[in-house]
C-alpha cells in the first residue's frame, strides 16, 4: 500500500458534489458503533436485572427457558434499534448527520484549513475534481430548490473534508457556535485505507488552529462510550475527559457543566466528553 503524503492533502469546506461521498464515508466509519452501544447498554447491571425479571415472568407463560430468555432480549434490541438517538451519527448533538451534510455545504466553499506539512515540504497540494459518470437519473434531476436560511446554515455547523487528488479521504464535523469562545467536534471519520497515517491528527489540529485564530479557547469532543481507540486518539492530542479533574476544578469551571454526555435507555451514557484548552 502506498503511504499517504500528508503534504498533498487539501482540507476544505464540503461542497454539494461531495455529499454522497461523505455519506458513504460516514456509513463506513460508523459500522459497528451502534451495535457496540447496544451491547454496552444490555450488559449494564440494572438492565440485566430488568431482563431477568421479565424472563422469570415469561417462564411461567411460555414454559420454555430458552424462549423466556431470548424474547425480552430480542424485543429490547429492536426497541433500541428504533429509538437510539441519532447522535451516534453526529456525537453529542441532537441533530442527525444528514442535516449537517445537507445544509453545511452552502457556506463559503473556498475556505481551506492550514496544512502545516506543506510548509515543511514546500509543495503545493493540487485538488482535482473527480470524474463522475452521468446517468439518465442525473439528466432528469432538477437542481435543489430547498430554502436554506442563513440561520439554519449557521445552526447546521460545518463539515470539512480531506481531499487528495480529487478523492475524499476523511471528514470532520464542527457544530455551530453556541458560545463565542467554545467549539465542539461532533464527528471525525477517516477512510479505512488511510487510518494510522496521521490523517485524523491532521484534521483535528488544523481545525483547532483555525478556531484558535477565530478566538476559541476551548474545544469539546464526544467519543462513543465503548470506543477505546477514539478515547486513546484524543488523549494523545492533549484532550482530557470531563470528570477526571479535582472536585474544586469541576466546581469552578462553569463551561464543563454545560457539556454533558448523550444518554440512552435508563440514563446510561452513550458518549464520553473530552475537552482541550487552546
Short mmCIF file of C-alpha atoms in Angstrom, two decimals:
data_model
loop_
_atom_site.label_atom_id
_atom_site.label_comp_id
_atom_site.label_asym_id
_atom_site.label_seq_id
_atom_site.Cartn_x
_atom_site.Cartn_y
_atom_site.Cartn_z
CA UNK A 1 0.00 0.00 0.00
CA UNK A 2 1.31 3.44 -0.98
CA UNK A 3 1.93 5.69 2.01
CA UNK A 4 -0.23 8.78 2.21
CA UNK A 5 1.62 12.05 1.57
CA UNK A 6 0.05 14.44 4.07
CA UNK A 7 1.54 17.50 2.36
CA UNK A 8 -0.69 16.76 -0.66
CA UNK A 9 -3.91 16.80 1.37
CA UNK A 10 -6.24 19.79 0.97
CA UNK A 11 -8.69 20.34 3.83
CA UNK A 12 -11.61 22.34 2.52
CA UNK A 13 -15.28 23.02 3.19
CA UNK A 14 -17.60 20.37 1.82
CA UNK A 15 -19.35 21.13 -1.47
CA UNK A 16 -22.63 19.87 -2.85
CA UNK A 17 -20.86 17.38 -5.13
CA UNK A 18 -19.20 15.80 -2.07
CA UNK A 19 -22.41 14.91 -0.22
CA UNK A 20 -22.81 11.33 -1.40
CA UNK A 21 -19.12 10.55 -0.88
CA UNK A 22 -19.24 11.98 2.63
CA UNK A 23 -22.35 9.97 3.48
CA UNK A 24 -20.65 6.78 2.28
CA UNK A 25 -17.55 7.65 4.32
CA UNK A 26 -19.65 8.18 7.47
CA UNK A 27 -21.51 4.91 6.93
CA UNK A 28 -18.19 3.08 6.65
CA UNK A 29 -16.77 4.79 9.72
CA UNK A 30 -19.88 4.12 11.84
CA UNK A 31 -20.07 0.39 11.13
CA UNK A 32 -20.44 -1.43 14.41
CA UNK A 33 -20.76 1.69 16.57
CA UNK A 34 -24.49 1.29 17.12
CA UNK A 35 -24.15 -2.42 17.88
CA UNK A 36 -21.39 -1.76 20.42
CA UNK A 37 -23.54 0.86 22.12
CA UNK A 38 -26.47 -1.56 22.31
CA UNK A 39 -24.20 -4.22 23.79
CA UNK A 40 -22.92 -1.67 26.29
CA UNK A 41 -26.49 -0.93 27.45
CA UNK A 42 -27.54 -4.60 27.57
CA UNK A 43 -24.65 -5.50 29.87
CA UNK A 44 -25.37 -2.81 32.49
CA UNK A 45 -26.41 -4.24 35.91
CA UNK A 46 -29.82 -2.54 36.05
CA UNK A 47 -30.66 -3.61 32.50
CA UNK A 48 -29.64 -7.21 33.26
CA UNK A 49 -31.83 -7.16 36.38
CA UNK A 50 -34.88 -5.94 34.41
CA UNK A 51 -34.30 -8.59 31.73
CA UNK A 52 -34.08 -11.27 34.43
CA UNK A 53 -37.40 -10.15 35.94
CA UNK A 54 -39.18 -10.26 32.59
CA UNK A 55 -37.62 -13.64 31.81
CA UNK A 56 -38.93 -15.02 35.12
CA UNK A 57 -42.44 -13.80 34.31
CA UNK A 58 -42.34 -15.24 30.79
CA UNK A 59 -41.03 -18.55 32.14
CA UNK A 60 -44.43 -19.13 33.72
CA UNK A 61 -46.24 -18.34 30.47
CA UNK A 62 -44.22 -19.96 27.70
CA UNK A 63 -42.87 -22.95 29.69
CA UNK A 64 -39.57 -22.67 27.85
CA UNK A 65 -36.38 -21.41 29.43
CA UNK A 66 -34.76 -20.52 26.09
CA UNK A 67 -37.76 -18.54 24.82
CA UNK A 68 -38.21 -16.81 28.18
CA UNK A 69 -34.58 -15.70 27.98
CA UNK A 70 -34.48 -14.79 24.29
CA UNK A 71 -37.77 -12.91 23.85
CA UNK A 72 -37.02 -9.98 26.25
CA UNK A 73 -33.51 -9.56 24.82
CA UNK A 74 -34.80 -9.65 21.24
CA UNK A 75 -37.55 -7.10 21.95
CA UNK A 76 -35.13 -4.78 23.76
CA UNK A 77 -32.66 -4.89 20.87
CA UNK A 78 -35.44 -3.99 18.41
CA UNK A 79 -36.55 -1.16 20.68
CA UNK A 80 -33.00 0.23 20.92
CA UNK A 81 -32.50 -0.05 17.16
CA UNK A 82 -35.62 2.03 16.59
CA UNK A 83 -35.21 4.59 19.34
CA UNK A 84 -31.47 5.02 19.81
CA UNK A 85 -30.64 8.74 19.42
CA UNK A 86 -29.23 9.66 16.05
CA UNK A 87 -26.42 11.37 17.89
CA UNK A 88 -24.46 8.24 17.07
CA UNK A 89 -24.23 9.89 13.65
CA UNK A 90 -23.06 13.24 14.99
CA UNK A 91 -21.99 12.58 18.54
CA UNK A 92 -23.06 14.91 21.29
CA UNK A 93 -25.64 16.63 19.12
CA UNK A 94 -29.36 16.11 18.77
CA UNK A 95 -29.05 16.79 15.06
CA UNK A 96 -28.55 13.78 12.75
CA UNK A 97 -25.54 13.72 10.46
CA UNK A 98 -27.62 14.17 7.31
CA UNK A 99 -28.77 17.62 8.48
CA UNK A 100 -25.12 18.69 8.64
CA UNK A 101 -24.37 17.10 5.29
CA UNK A 102 -27.46 18.58 3.67
CA UNK A 103 -27.00 22.21 4.59
CA UNK A 104 -23.45 22.97 5.68
CA UNK A 105 -22.02 22.93 2.16
CA UNK A 106 -23.85 26.14 1.39
CA UNK A 107 -21.25 28.07 3.36
CA UNK A 108 -18.18 29.72 1.85
CA UNK A 109 -16.90 26.88 -0.33
CA UNK A 110 -13.46 28.36 -0.99
CA UNK A 111 -12.37 28.09 2.64
CA UNK A 112 -9.47 25.78 3.44
CA UNK A 113 -7.63 24.75 6.58
CA UNK A 114 -3.92 25.30 7.03
CA UNK A 115 -1.82 22.22 6.28
CA UNK A 116 1.46 22.50 8.25
CA UNK A 117 3.07 19.72 6.20
CA UNK A 118 3.02 21.95 3.11
CA UNK A 119 5.35 24.40 4.83
CA UNK A 120 7.77 21.61 5.70
CA UNK A 121 7.87 20.04 2.24
CA UNK A 122 7.48 23.26 0.26
CA UNK A 123 4.98 21.55 -2.07
CA UNK A 124 1.64 22.96 -3.12
CA UNK A 125 -1.23 20.44 -2.98
CA UNK A 126 -3.39 20.19 -6.09
CA UNK A 127 -7.08 19.30 -5.94
CA UNK A 128 -8.55 17.60 -8.97
CA UNK A 129 -12.26 17.37 -9.49
CA UNK A 130 -13.26 13.68 -9.55
CA UNK A 131 -14.74 12.38 -12.76
CA UNK A 132 -18.38 11.46 -12.42
CA UNK A 133 -20.40 9.31 -14.79
CA UNK A 134 -23.58 11.00 -15.96
CA UNK A 135 -26.59 8.70 -15.67
CA UNK A 136 -30.14 9.17 -17.01
CA UNK A 137 -31.24 9.94 -13.45
CA UNK A 138 -28.75 12.80 -13.29
CA UNK A 139 -30.07 14.25 -16.53
CA UNK A 140 -33.62 14.29 -15.22
CA UNK A 141 -32.61 15.52 -11.81
CA UNK A 142 -33.67 19.08 -11.09
CA UNK A 143 -31.50 21.40 -9.04
CA UNK A 144 -32.37 21.62 -5.38
CA UNK A 145 -34.91 24.34 -4.57
CA UNK A 146 -34.75 23.81 -0.82
CA UNK A 147 -34.78 27.11 1.00
CA UNK A 148 -31.90 27.06 3.47
CA UNK A 149 -31.85 30.20 5.55
CA UNK A 150 -28.61 31.65 6.97
CA UNK A 151 -29.94 30.77 10.42
CA UNK A 152 -30.26 27.08 9.56
CA UNK A 153 -26.88 27.07 7.85
CA UNK A 154 -25.32 28.56 10.97
CA UNK A 155 -27.15 26.05 13.18
CA UNK A 156 -26.07 23.12 11.00
CA UNK A 157 -22.39 23.75 11.65
CA UNK A 158 -19.56 22.91 9.27
CA UNK A 159 -18.19 19.86 7.50
CA UNK A 160 -14.55 19.87 6.39
CA UNK A 161 -13.20 17.20 4.06
CA UNK A 162 -9.65 15.97 3.42
CA UNK A 163 -9.17 15.97 -0.34
CA UNK A 164 -6.20 14.42 -2.11
CA UNK A 165 -6.09 14.33 -5.90
CA UNK A 166 -9.89 14.51 -6.10
CA UNK A 167 -10.53 11.72 -3.59
CA UNK A 168 -12.10 12.42 -0.20
CA UNK A 169 -10.05 10.60 2.44
CA UNK A 170 -11.74 11.82 5.61
CA UNK A 171 -14.02 14.43 7.13
CA UNK A 172 -14.55 16.30 10.38
CA UNK A 173 -17.77 17.86 11.68
CA UNK A 174 -17.79 21.05 13.73
CA UNK A 175 -21.01 22.07 15.42
CA UNK A 176 -22.46 25.56 15.29
CA UNK A 177 -21.07 28.25 17.58
CA UNK A 178 -23.39 28.22 20.58
CA UNK A 179 -20.77 30.12 22.59
CA UNK A 180 -18.36 32.63 21.10
CA UNK A 181 -15.20 31.06 22.51
CA UNK A 182 -16.16 27.36 22.65
CA UNK A 183 -16.18 24.85 19.78
CA UNK A 184 -17.33 21.26 19.53
CA UNK A 185 -16.10 18.47 17.26
CA UNK A 186 -19.04 16.16 16.62
CA UNK A 187 -17.57 13.54 14.30
CA UNK A 188 -14.20 12.58 12.87
CA UNK A 189 -14.04 9.92 10.16
CA UNK A 190 -11.12 8.70 8.05
CA UNK A 191 -11.26 6.15 5.24
CA UNK A 192 -10.29 2.60 6.16
CA UNK A 193 -7.31 2.68 3.76
CA UNK A 194 -5.89 5.85 5.34
CA UNK A 195 -6.02 5.11 9.05
CA UNK A 196 -2.90 5.24 11.19
CA UNK A 197 -1.35 7.56 8.60
CA UNK A 198 -1.76 10.77 10.62
CA UNK A 199 -4.78 12.00 8.66
CA UNK A 200 -7.09 12.20 11.69
CA UNK A 201 -4.47 14.11 13.66
CA UNK A 202 -4.01 16.49 10.73
CA UNK A 203 -7.75 17.21 10.50
CA UNK A 204 -8.15 17.86 14.22
CA UNK A 205 -5.05 20.00 14.66
CA UNK A 206 -5.74 22.06 11.54
CA UNK A 207 -9.30 22.75 12.69
CA UNK A 208 -8.03 23.62 16.17
CA UNK A 209 -5.58 26.11 14.65
CA UNK A 210 -8.36 27.81 12.67
CA UNK A 211 -10.71 28.02 15.62
CA UNK A 212 -7.97 29.36 17.89
CA UNK A 213 -7.31 32.17 15.42
CA UNK A 214 -11.07 32.84 15.42
CA UNK A 215 -10.99 33.37 19.20
CA UNK A 216 -11.90 29.95 20.62
CA UNK A 217 -10.17 28.96 23.84
CA UNK A 218 -11.69 25.50 24.40
CA UNK A 219 -12.74 22.58 22.19
CA UNK A 220 -15.09 19.79 23.24
CA UNK A 221 -15.46 16.43 21.54
CA UNK A 222 -17.74 13.43 22.09
CA UNK A 223 -16.45 9.86 21.77
CA UNK A 224 -18.70 6.74 21.67
CA UNK A 225 -18.64 5.18 25.13
CA UNK A 226 -17.23 1.76 24.11
CA UNK A 227 -14.63 3.26 21.72
CA UNK A 228 -11.21 2.79 23.33
CA UNK A 229 -9.50 3.71 20.06
CA UNK A 230 -11.22 7.10 19.87
CA UNK A 231 -10.50 7.77 23.54
CA UNK A 232 -6.80 6.98 23.11
CA UNK A 233 -6.61 9.11 19.96
CA UNK A 234 -7.92 12.27 21.59
CA UNK A 235 -5.87 11.75 24.75
CA UNK A 236 -2.73 11.73 22.61
CA UNK A 237 -3.80 15.08 21.19
CA UNK A 238 -3.98 16.58 24.69
CA UNK A 239 -7.69 16.16 25.43
CA UNK A 240 -8.92 15.34 28.94
CA UNK A 241 -12.16 13.65 29.92
CA UNK A 242 -14.68 15.63 31.94
CA UNK A 243 -14.80 14.32 35.49
CA UNK A 244 -11.12 13.40 35.74
CA UNK A 245 -10.11 16.64 37.43
CA UNK A 246 -10.44 17.51 41.09
CA UNK A 247 -13.79 18.49 42.59
CA UNK A 248 -12.60 22.07 43.02
CA UNK A 249 -11.70 22.35 39.34
CA UNK A 250 -15.07 20.95 38.29
CA UNK A 251 -16.99 23.34 40.53
CA UNK A 252 -15.07 26.41 39.40
CA UNK A 253 -15.39 25.59 35.69
CA UNK A 254 -18.90 26.56 34.59
CA UNK A 255 -18.23 25.67 30.95
CA UNK A 256 -17.73 21.99 31.77
CA UNK A 257 -21.14 21.88 33.46
CA UNK A 258 -22.78 22.98 30.20
CA UNK A 259 -21.41 19.95 28.33
CA UNK A 260 -22.95 16.59 29.21
CA UNK A 261 -22.72 13.15 27.56
CA UNK A 262 -25.51 11.87 25.35
CA UNK A 263 -27.65 9.36 27.27
CA UNK A 264 -29.74 6.41 26.15
CA UNK A 265 -32.05 3.86 27.76
CA UNK A 266 -32.24 4.04 31.59
CA UNK A 267 -29.99 7.10 31.52
CA UNK A 268 -26.81 5.23 30.65
CA UNK A 269 -24.25 7.44 28.85
CA UNK A 270 -23.63 6.77 25.17
CA UNK A 271 -20.68 9.13 24.85
CA UNK A 272 -17.67 10.34 26.79
CA UNK A 273 -16.96 14.07 26.71
CA UNK A 274 -13.40 15.30 26.28
CA UNK A 275 -12.07 18.86 26.20
CA UNK A 276 -8.90 20.72 25.40
CA UNK A 277 -7.88 24.24 26.39
CA UNK A 278 -6.25 26.07 23.49
#
